[in-house]
Amino acid sequence: MSTDSSNQAPLVAHLIELRNRLLKCVLAILILFIGLYSFANDLYLIVSEPLRLLLPTGSSLIATEVASPFLAPLKLTFAVAVLISVPYTLFQAWSFIAPALYKNEKQIAIPLLISSIFLFYAGVVFAYYVVLPLIFGFFTTVGPGEVTVMTDINNYLNFVLKLFFAFGVTFEIPVATYLLIKAGVTTVATLSKKRPYIFLGCFVVGMLITPPDIFSQTLLAIPMWLLFELGLIAGRTVKVVVDDSQTEEDSEASHTTP
């Protein structure tokens, strides 16, 4: 009976710690949201600038729903608060799992954690400064001349947030590739042989997580493939550890085989 109680005590303690860290993450997002709320309209103007700069004369963003002028900036403010809180959220996750890691695992995990944060933000910045101007520059010029471009502010926000998330996650590919190689799940040679399938898979993934147009799909698929190649380069630094006992068994088997 005492053994069961002692086994349950660490589990309860871990669950309490997990709950406290989740509450800290929620509280951080809430504080950021409250602090940014007064700038909600300014944030929306910044996010909508890539489209507003390319709209033809006489065109503008519109609100087709009664609550959109209030809800769209509110939704954006919450998304920005979540985005800014990513380093703190990952720090809480790291603090929770770090005690269970060995020293050598911590030495690998910390650079990967920092690079993951950097790559996620790099993906968002790439989407804002490169992808959005290209997409909107294309969309605003290919339509019929008699059609006036007037995009709904809520639909625009959903489109942009989806691209931000897609590119932020996509830029994590080098880290994911390195971890797979480091964990021994696959090797650089195996991934190199499957390069044509991975290249095709990038376009399939781009089709699934981007808006339904070939332009957005290509702008996501090409960076995905390049980031995969970057992951392979990082994976070549992983040292392959050969199991001596397995090597000896293979050697003995080869000698005894007639």
mmCIF file of C-alpha atoms in Angstrom:
data_model
loop_
_atom_site.group_PDB
_atom_site.id
_atom_site.type_symbol
_atom_site.label_atom_id
_atom_site.label_comp_id
_atom_site.label_asym_id
_atom_site.label_seq_id
_atom_site.Cartn_x
_atom_site.Cartn_y
_atom_site.Cartn_z
ATOM 1 C CA MET A 1 0.000 0.000 0.000
ATOM 2 C CA SER A 2 2.829 2.354 0.885
ATOM 3 C CA THR A 3 4.591 1.460 -2.368
ATOM 4 C CA ASP A 4 1.539 2.466 -4.412
ATOM 5 C CA SER A 5 1.325 5.752 -2.533
ATOM 6 C CA SER A 6 5.003 6.499 -3.152
ATOM 7 C CA ASN A 7 4.567 5.758 -6.868
ATOM 8 C CA GLN A 8 1.545 8.020 -7.131
ATOM 9 C CA ALA A 9 3.174 10.915 -5.288
ATOM 10 C CA PRO A 10 5.746 11.762 -8.010
ATOM 11 C CA LEU A 11 3.025 11.511 -10.685
ATOM 12 C CA VAL A 12 0.786 13.923 -8.793
ATOM 13 C CA ALA A 13 3.712 16.292 -8.278
ATOM 14 C CA HIS A 14 4.517 16.229 -12.012
ATOM 15 C CA LEU A 15 0.882 16.893 -12.909
ATOM 16 C CA ILE A 16 0.745 19.824 -10.502
ATOM 17 C CA GLU A 17 3.945 21.254 -11.972
ATOM 18 C CA LEU A 18 2.581 20.809 -15.502
ATOM 19 C CA ARG A 19 -0.623 22.592 -14.533
ATOM 20 C CA ASN A 20 1.304 25.485 -12.970
ATOM 21 C CA ARG A 21 3.481 25.915 -16.044
ATOM 22 C CA LEU A 22 0.456 25.835 -18.359
ATOM 23 C CA LEU A 23 -1.212 28.487 -16.204
ATOM 24 C CA LYS A 24 1.933 30.626 -16.447
ATOM 25 C CA CYS A 25 1.809 30.348 -20.249
ATOM 26 C CA VAL A 26 -1.866 31.327 -20.338
ATOM 27 C CA LEU A 27 -1.200 34.221 -17.954
ATOM 28 C CA ALA A 28 1.680 35.459 -20.128
ATOM 29 C CA ILE A 29 -0.554 35.415 -23.217
ATOM 30 C CA LEU A 30 -3.304 37.228 -21.311
ATOM 31 C CA ILE A 31 -0.918 39.951 -20.091
ATOM 32 C CA LEU A 32 0.459 40.457 -23.602
ATOM 33 C CA PHE A 33 -3.059 40.557 -25.025
ATOM 34 C CA ILE A 34 -4.171 43.223 -22.551
ATOM 35 C CA GLY A 35 -1.028 45.263 -23.205
ATOM 36 C CA LEU A 36 -1.465 45.077 -26.982
ATOM 37 C CA TYR A 37 -5.231 45.613 -27.078
ATOM 38 C CA SER A 38 -4.974 49.406 -27.276
ATOM 39 C CA PHE A 39 -2.839 48.973 -30.414
ATOM 40 C CA ALA A 40 -5.212 46.491 -32.070
ATOM 41 C CA ASN A 41 -6.151 48.763 -34.972
ATOM 42 C CA ASP A 42 -2.533 49.781 -35.554
ATOM 43 C CA LEU A 43 -1.504 46.124 -35.625
ATOM 44 C CA TYR A 44 -4.140 45.401 -38.226
ATOM 45 C CA LEU A 45 -2.915 48.279 -40.391
ATOM 46 C CA ILE A 46 0.614 46.870 -40.214
ATOM 47 C CA VAL A 47 -0.503 43.342 -41.146
ATOM 48 C CA SER A 48 -2.726 44.589 -43.959
ATOM 49 C CA GLU A 49 -0.063 46.865 -45.440
ATOM 50 C CA PRO A 50 1.231 44.308 -48.011
ATOM 51 C CA LEU A 51 -2.232 44.284 -49.613
ATOM 52 C CA ARG A 52 -3.166 47.933 -49.092
ATOM 53 C CA LEU A 53 -0.027 49.126 -50.869
ATOM 54 C CA LEU A 54 -0.938 47.094 -53.957
ATOM 55 C CA LEU A 55 -4.650 47.852 -54.174
ATOM 56 C CA PRO A 56 -5.680 49.788 -57.282
ATOM 57 C CA THR A 57 -6.838 53.365 -56.908
ATOM 58 C CA GLY A 58 -10.352 53.462 -55.525
ATOM 59 C CA SER A 59 -10.104 50.059 -53.854
ATOM 60 C CA SER A 60 -9.898 49.372 -50.143
ATOM 61 C CA LEU A 61 -10.427 46.748 -47.501
ATOM 62 C CA ILE A 62 -14.046 46.392 -46.430
ATOM 63 C CA ALA A 63 -16.038 44.843 -43.580
ATOM 64 C CA THR A 64 -18.947 42.717 -44.789
ATOM 65 C CA GLU A 65 -20.069 41.732 -41.287
ATOM 66 C CA VAL A 66 -21.335 44.053 -38.563
ATOM 67 C CA ALA A 67 -18.843 42.869 -35.923
ATOM 68 C CA SER A 68 -15.822 42.511 -38.221
ATOM 69 C CA PRO A 69 -14.308 45.955 -37.461
ATOM 70 C CA PHE A 70 -14.152 44.899 -33.807
ATOM 71 C CA LEU A 71 -13.497 41.149 -34.039
ATOM 72 C CA ALA A 72 -10.791 41.154 -36.731
ATOM 73 C CA PRO A 73 -8.329 43.420 -34.811
ATOM 74 C CA LEU A 74 -9.210 41.528 -31.624
ATOM 75 C CA LYS A 75 -8.366 38.191 -33.230
ATOM 76 C CA LEU A 76 -5.126 39.599 -34.615
ATOM 77 C CA THR A 77 -4.120 40.976 -31.216
ATOM 78 C CA PHE A 78 -4.608 37.561 -29.627
ATOM 79 C CA ALA A 79 -2.585 35.892 -32.410
ATOM 80 C CA VAL A 80 0.245 38.408 -31.939
ATOM 81 C CA ALA A 81 0.196 37.811 -28.176
ATOM 82 C CA VAL A 82 0.514 34.060 -28.750
ATOM 83 C CA LEU A 83 3.307 34.650 -31.267
ATOM 84 C CA ILE A 84 5.299 36.867 -28.919
ATOM 85 C CA SER A 85 4.851 34.422 -26.041
ATOM 86 C CA VAL A 86 6.393 31.502 -27.967
ATOM 87 C CA PRO A 87 9.874 31.848 -26.368
ATOM 88 C CA TYR A 88 8.360 31.960 -22.876
ATOM 89 C CA THR A 89 6.091 29.003 -23.633
ATOM 90 C CA LEU A 90 9.029 26.962 -24.903
ATOM 91 C CA PHE A 91 11.047 27.987 -21.850
ATOM 92 C CA GLN A 92 8.301 26.614 -19.600
ATOM 93 C CA ALA A 93 8.237 23.391 -21.605
ATOM 94 C CA TRP A 94 12.023 23.165 -21.350
ATOM 95 C CA SER A 95 11.950 23.765 -17.589
ATOM 96 C CA PHE A 96 9.448 20.931 -17.225
ATOM 97 C CA ILE A 97 11.387 18.305 -19.185
ATOM 98 C CA ALA A 98 14.966 19.416 -18.440
ATOM 99 C CA PRO A 99 15.293 17.547 -15.096
ATOM 100 C CA ALA A 100 14.676 14.265 -16.929
ATOM 101 C CA LEU A 101 17.457 14.840 -19.465
ATOM 102 C CA TYR A 102 21.108 13.832 -19.232
ATOM 103 C CA LYS A 103 23.851 16.432 -19.455
ATOM 104 C CA ASN A 104 24.758 15.557 -23.049
ATOM 105 C CA GLU A 105 21.071 15.687 -24.032
ATOM 106 C CA LYS A 106 20.755 19.163 -22.527
ATOM 107 C CA GLN A 107 23.782 20.327 -24.506
ATOM 108 C CA ILE A 108 22.008 19.311 -27.714
ATOM 109 C CA ALA A 109 18.511 20.426 -26.685
ATOM 110 C CA ILE A 110 19.379 24.026 -25.820
ATOM 111 C CA PRO A 111 20.800 24.947 -29.276
ATOM 112 C CA LEU A 112 17.889 23.143 -30.934
ATOM 113 C CA LEU A 113 15.412 25.068 -28.795
ATOM 114 C CA ILE A 114 16.991 28.412 -29.644
ATOM 115 C CA SER A 115 17.214 27.564 -33.346
ATOM 116 C CA SER A 116 13.566 26.432 -33.353
ATOM 117 C CA ILE A 117 12.443 29.805 -32.015
ATOM 118 C CA PHE A 118 14.625 31.670 -34.495
ATOM 119 C CA LEU A 119 13.435 29.581 -37.454
ATOM 120 C CA PHE A 120 9.768 29.983 -36.542
ATOM 121 C CA TYR A 121 10.063 33.762 -36.434
ATOM 122 C CA ALA A 122 12.141 33.674 -39.620
ATOM 123 C CA GLY A 123 9.295 31.847 -41.349
ATOM 124 C CA VAL A 124 6.783 34.487 -40.264
ATOM 125 C CA VAL A 125 9.066 37.326 -41.393
ATOM 126 C CA PHE A 126 9.677 35.583 -44.724
ATOM 127 C CA ALA A 127 5.938 35.237 -45.260
ATOM 128 C CA TYR A 128 5.296 38.907 -44.461
ATOM 129 C CA TYR A 129 8.102 40.529 -46.435
ATOM 130 C CA VAL A 130 8.469 38.101 -49.354
ATOM 131 C CA VAL A 131 5.453 35.860 -49.825
ATOM 132 C CA LEU A 132 2.581 38.268 -49.179
ATOM 133 C CA PRO A 133 3.829 41.014 -51.547
ATOM 134 C CA LEU A 134 4.359 38.439 -54.311
ATOM 135 C CA ILE A 135 0.955 36.827 -53.812
ATOM 136 C CA PHE A 136 -0.985 40.083 -53.608
ATOM 137 C CA GLY A 137 1.008 41.614 -56.437
ATOM 138 C CA PHE A 138 -0.080 38.683 -58.602
ATOM 139 C CA PHE A 139 -3.705 38.517 -57.453
ATOM 140 C CA THR A 140 -4.387 42.243 -57.800
ATOM 141 C CA THR A 141 -3.196 42.361 -61.421
ATOM 142 C CA VAL A 142 -4.650 39.230 -63.013
ATOM 143 C CA GLY A 143 -8.337 39.972 -62.473
ATOM 144 C CA PRO A 144 -10.632 41.583 -65.045
ATOM 145 C CA GLY A 145 -10.177 45.312 -65.341
ATOM 146 C CA GLU A 146 -13.854 45.963 -64.606
ATOM 147 C CA VAL A 147 -13.691 44.149 -61.249
ATOM 148 C CA THR A 148 -12.846 46.300 -58.218
ATOM 149 C CA VAL A 149 -10.726 44.527 -55.614
ATOM 150 C CA MET A 150 -12.293 44.983 -52.175
ATOM 151 C CA THR A 151 -11.243 42.291 -49.716
ATOM 152 C CA ASP A 152 -13.099 41.621 -46.484
ATOM 153 C CA ILE A 153 -10.905 42.380 -43.463
ATOM 154 C CA ASN A 154 -11.812 39.140 -41.684
ATOM 155 C CA ASN A 155 -11.142 36.946 -44.729
ATOM 156 C CA TYR A 156 -7.850 38.735 -45.277
ATOM 157 C CA LEU A 157 -6.805 38.130 -41.670
ATOM 158 C CA ASN A 158 -7.631 34.416 -41.863
ATOM 159 C CA PHE A 159 -5.616 34.159 -45.076
ATOM 160 C CA VAL A 160 -2.580 35.912 -43.574
ATOM 161 C CA LEU A 161 -2.605 34.037 -40.256
ATOM 162 C CA LYS A 162 -2.807 30.726 -42.100
ATOM 163 C CA LEU A 163 0.257 31.649 -44.160
ATOM 164 C CA PHE A 164 2.164 32.859 -41.088
ATOM 165 C CA PHE A 165 1.509 29.585 -39.293
ATOM 166 C CA ALA A 166 2.333 27.495 -42.360
ATOM 167 C CA PHE A 167 5.667 29.208 -42.991
ATOM 168 C CA GLY A 168 6.560 29.332 -39.292
ATOM 169 C CA VAL A 169 6.102 25.560 -38.983
ATOM 170 C CA THR A 170 7.758 24.899 -42.352
ATOM 171 C CA PHE A 171 10.933 26.661 -41.279
ATOM 172 C CA GLU A 172 11.276 24.049 -38.511
ATOM 173 C CA ILE A 173 12.134 21.385 -41.116
ATOM 174 C CA PRO A 174 15.939 21.599 -40.581
ATOM 175 C CA VAL A 175 15.494 20.972 -36.850
ATOM 176 C CA ALA A 176 13.078 18.080 -37.456
ATOM 177 C CA THR A 177 15.409 16.522 -40.029
ATOM 178 C CA TYR A 178 18.397 16.816 -37.716
ATOM 179 C CA LEU A 179 16.474 15.239 -34.824
ATOM 180 C CA LEU A 180 15.379 12.290 -36.959
ATOM 181 C CA ILE A 181 18.977 11.652 -37.991
ATOM 182 C CA LYS A 182 20.294 12.206 -34.470
ATOM 183 C CA ALA A 183 17.746 9.771 -33.012
ATOM 184 C CA GLY A 184 18.753 7.117 -35.526
ATOM 185 C CA VAL A 185 15.294 6.973 -37.116
ATOM 186 C CA THR A 186 16.867 7.583 -40.510
ATOM 187 C CA THR A 187 20.202 8.508 -42.086
ATOM 188 C CA VAL A 188 21.490 11.152 -44.451
ATOM 189 C CA ALA A 189 22.053 8.510 -47.136
ATOM 190 C CA THR A 190 18.478 7.219 -46.854
ATOM 191 C CA LEU A 191 16.968 10.703 -47.042
ATOM 192 C CA SER A 192 19.197 11.590 -49.981
ATOM 193 C CA LYS A 193 17.931 8.576 -51.931
ATOM 194 C CA LYS A 194 14.335 9.641 -51.234
ATOM 195 C CA ARG A 195 14.918 13.223 -52.370
ATOM 196 C CA PRO A 196 12.566 13.020 -55.425
ATOM 197 C CA TYR A 197 9.699 11.760 -53.250
ATOM 198 C CA ILE A 198 10.362 14.422 -50.629
ATOM 199 C CA PHE A 199 10.412 17.097 -53.328
ATOM 200 C CA LEU A 200 7.010 15.911 -54.539
ATOM 201 C CA GLY A 201 5.769 15.691 -50.955
ATOM 202 C CA CYS A 202 6.682 19.348 -50.406
ATOM 203 C CA PHE A 203 4.231 20.348 -53.116
ATOM 204 C CA VAL A 204 1.554 18.064 -51.696
ATOM 205 C CA VAL A 205 1.974 19.574 -48.224
ATOM 206 C CA GLY A 206 2.013 23.057 -49.728
ATOM 207 C CA MET A 207 -1.264 22.289 -51.486
ATOM 208 C CA LEU A 208 -2.876 21.100 -48.244
ATOM 209 C CA ILE A 209 -1.862 23.884 -45.850
ATOM 210 C CA THR A 210 -1.862 26.958 -48.085
ATOM 211 C CA PRO A 211 -4.788 28.739 -49.751
ATOM 212 C CA PRO A 212 -6.063 26.942 -52.877
ATOM 213 C CA ASP A 213 -3.795 28.455 -55.505
ATOM 214 C CA ILE A 214 -0.660 27.183 -57.240
ATOM 215 C CA PHE A 215 1.202 30.409 -56.479
ATOM 216 C CA SER A 216 1.035 30.052 -52.674
ATOM 217 C CA GLN A 217 1.726 26.327 -52.965
ATOM 218 C CA THR A 218 4.934 26.916 -54.913
ATOM 219 C CA LEU A 219 6.105 29.697 -52.602
ATOM 220 C CA LEU A 220 5.832 27.271 -49.700
ATOM 221 C CA ALA A 221 7.052 24.082 -51.407
ATOM 222 C CA ILE A 222 10.347 25.525 -52.688
ATOM 223 C CA PRO A 223 11.484 26.839 -49.272
ATOM 224 C CA MET A 224 10.421 23.508 -47.728
ATOM 225 C CA TRP A 225 12.705 21.632 -50.071
ATOM 226 C CA LEU A 226 15.604 24.050 -49.510
ATOM 227 C CA LEU A 227 15.149 23.780 -45.748
ATOM 228 C CA PHE A 228 15.157 19.996 -46.048
ATOM 229 C CA GLU A 229 18.500 20.230 -47.839
ATOM 230 C CA LEU A 230 19.746 22.459 -45.018
ATOM 231 C CA GLY A 231 18.646 19.788 -42.547
ATOM 232 C CA LEU A 232 20.646 17.198 -44.483
ATOM 233 C CA ILE A 233 23.727 19.398 -44.268
ATOM 234 C CA ALA A 234 23.248 19.687 -40.501
ATOM 235 C CA GLY A 235 22.629 15.930 -40.305
ATOM 236 C CA ARG A 236 26.048 15.193 -41.798
ATOM 237 C CA THR A 237 27.588 16.487 -38.555
ATOM 238 C CA VAL A 238 25.945 13.655 -36.595
ATOM 239 C CA LYS A 239 28.440 10.988 -35.646
ATOM 240 C CA VAL A 240 27.265 7.457 -36.303
ATOM 241 C CA VAL A 241 27.936 5.250 -33.292
ATOM 242 C CA VAL A 242 28.639 1.648 -34.209
ATOM 243 C CA ASP A 243 27.539 -1.015 -31.729
ATOM 244 C CA ASP A 244 30.744 -3.029 -31.012
ATOM 245 C CA SER A 245 28.865 -6.056 -29.699
ATOM 246 C CA GLN A 246 26.717 -6.207 -32.823
ATOM 247 C CA THR A 247 29.824 -5.850 -34.977
ATOM 248 C CA GLU A 248 31.529 -8.739 -33.184
ATOM 249 C CA GLU A 249 28.433 -10.940 -33.602
ATOM 250 C CA ASP A 250 28.307 -10.162 -37.318
ATOM 251 C CA SER A 251 32.018 -10.949 -37.627
ATOM 252 C CA GLU A 252 31.677 -14.279 -35.844
ATOM 253 C CA ALA A 253 28.675 -15.204 -37.950
ATOM 254 C CA SER A 254 30.605 -14.476 -41.129
ATOM 255 C CA HIS A 255 33.495 -16.725 -39.996
ATOM 256 C CA THR A 256 31.242 -19.650 -39.035
ATOM 257 C CA THR A 257 29.204 -19.514 -42.190
ATOM 258 C CA PRO A 258 30.424 -22.239 -44.611
#
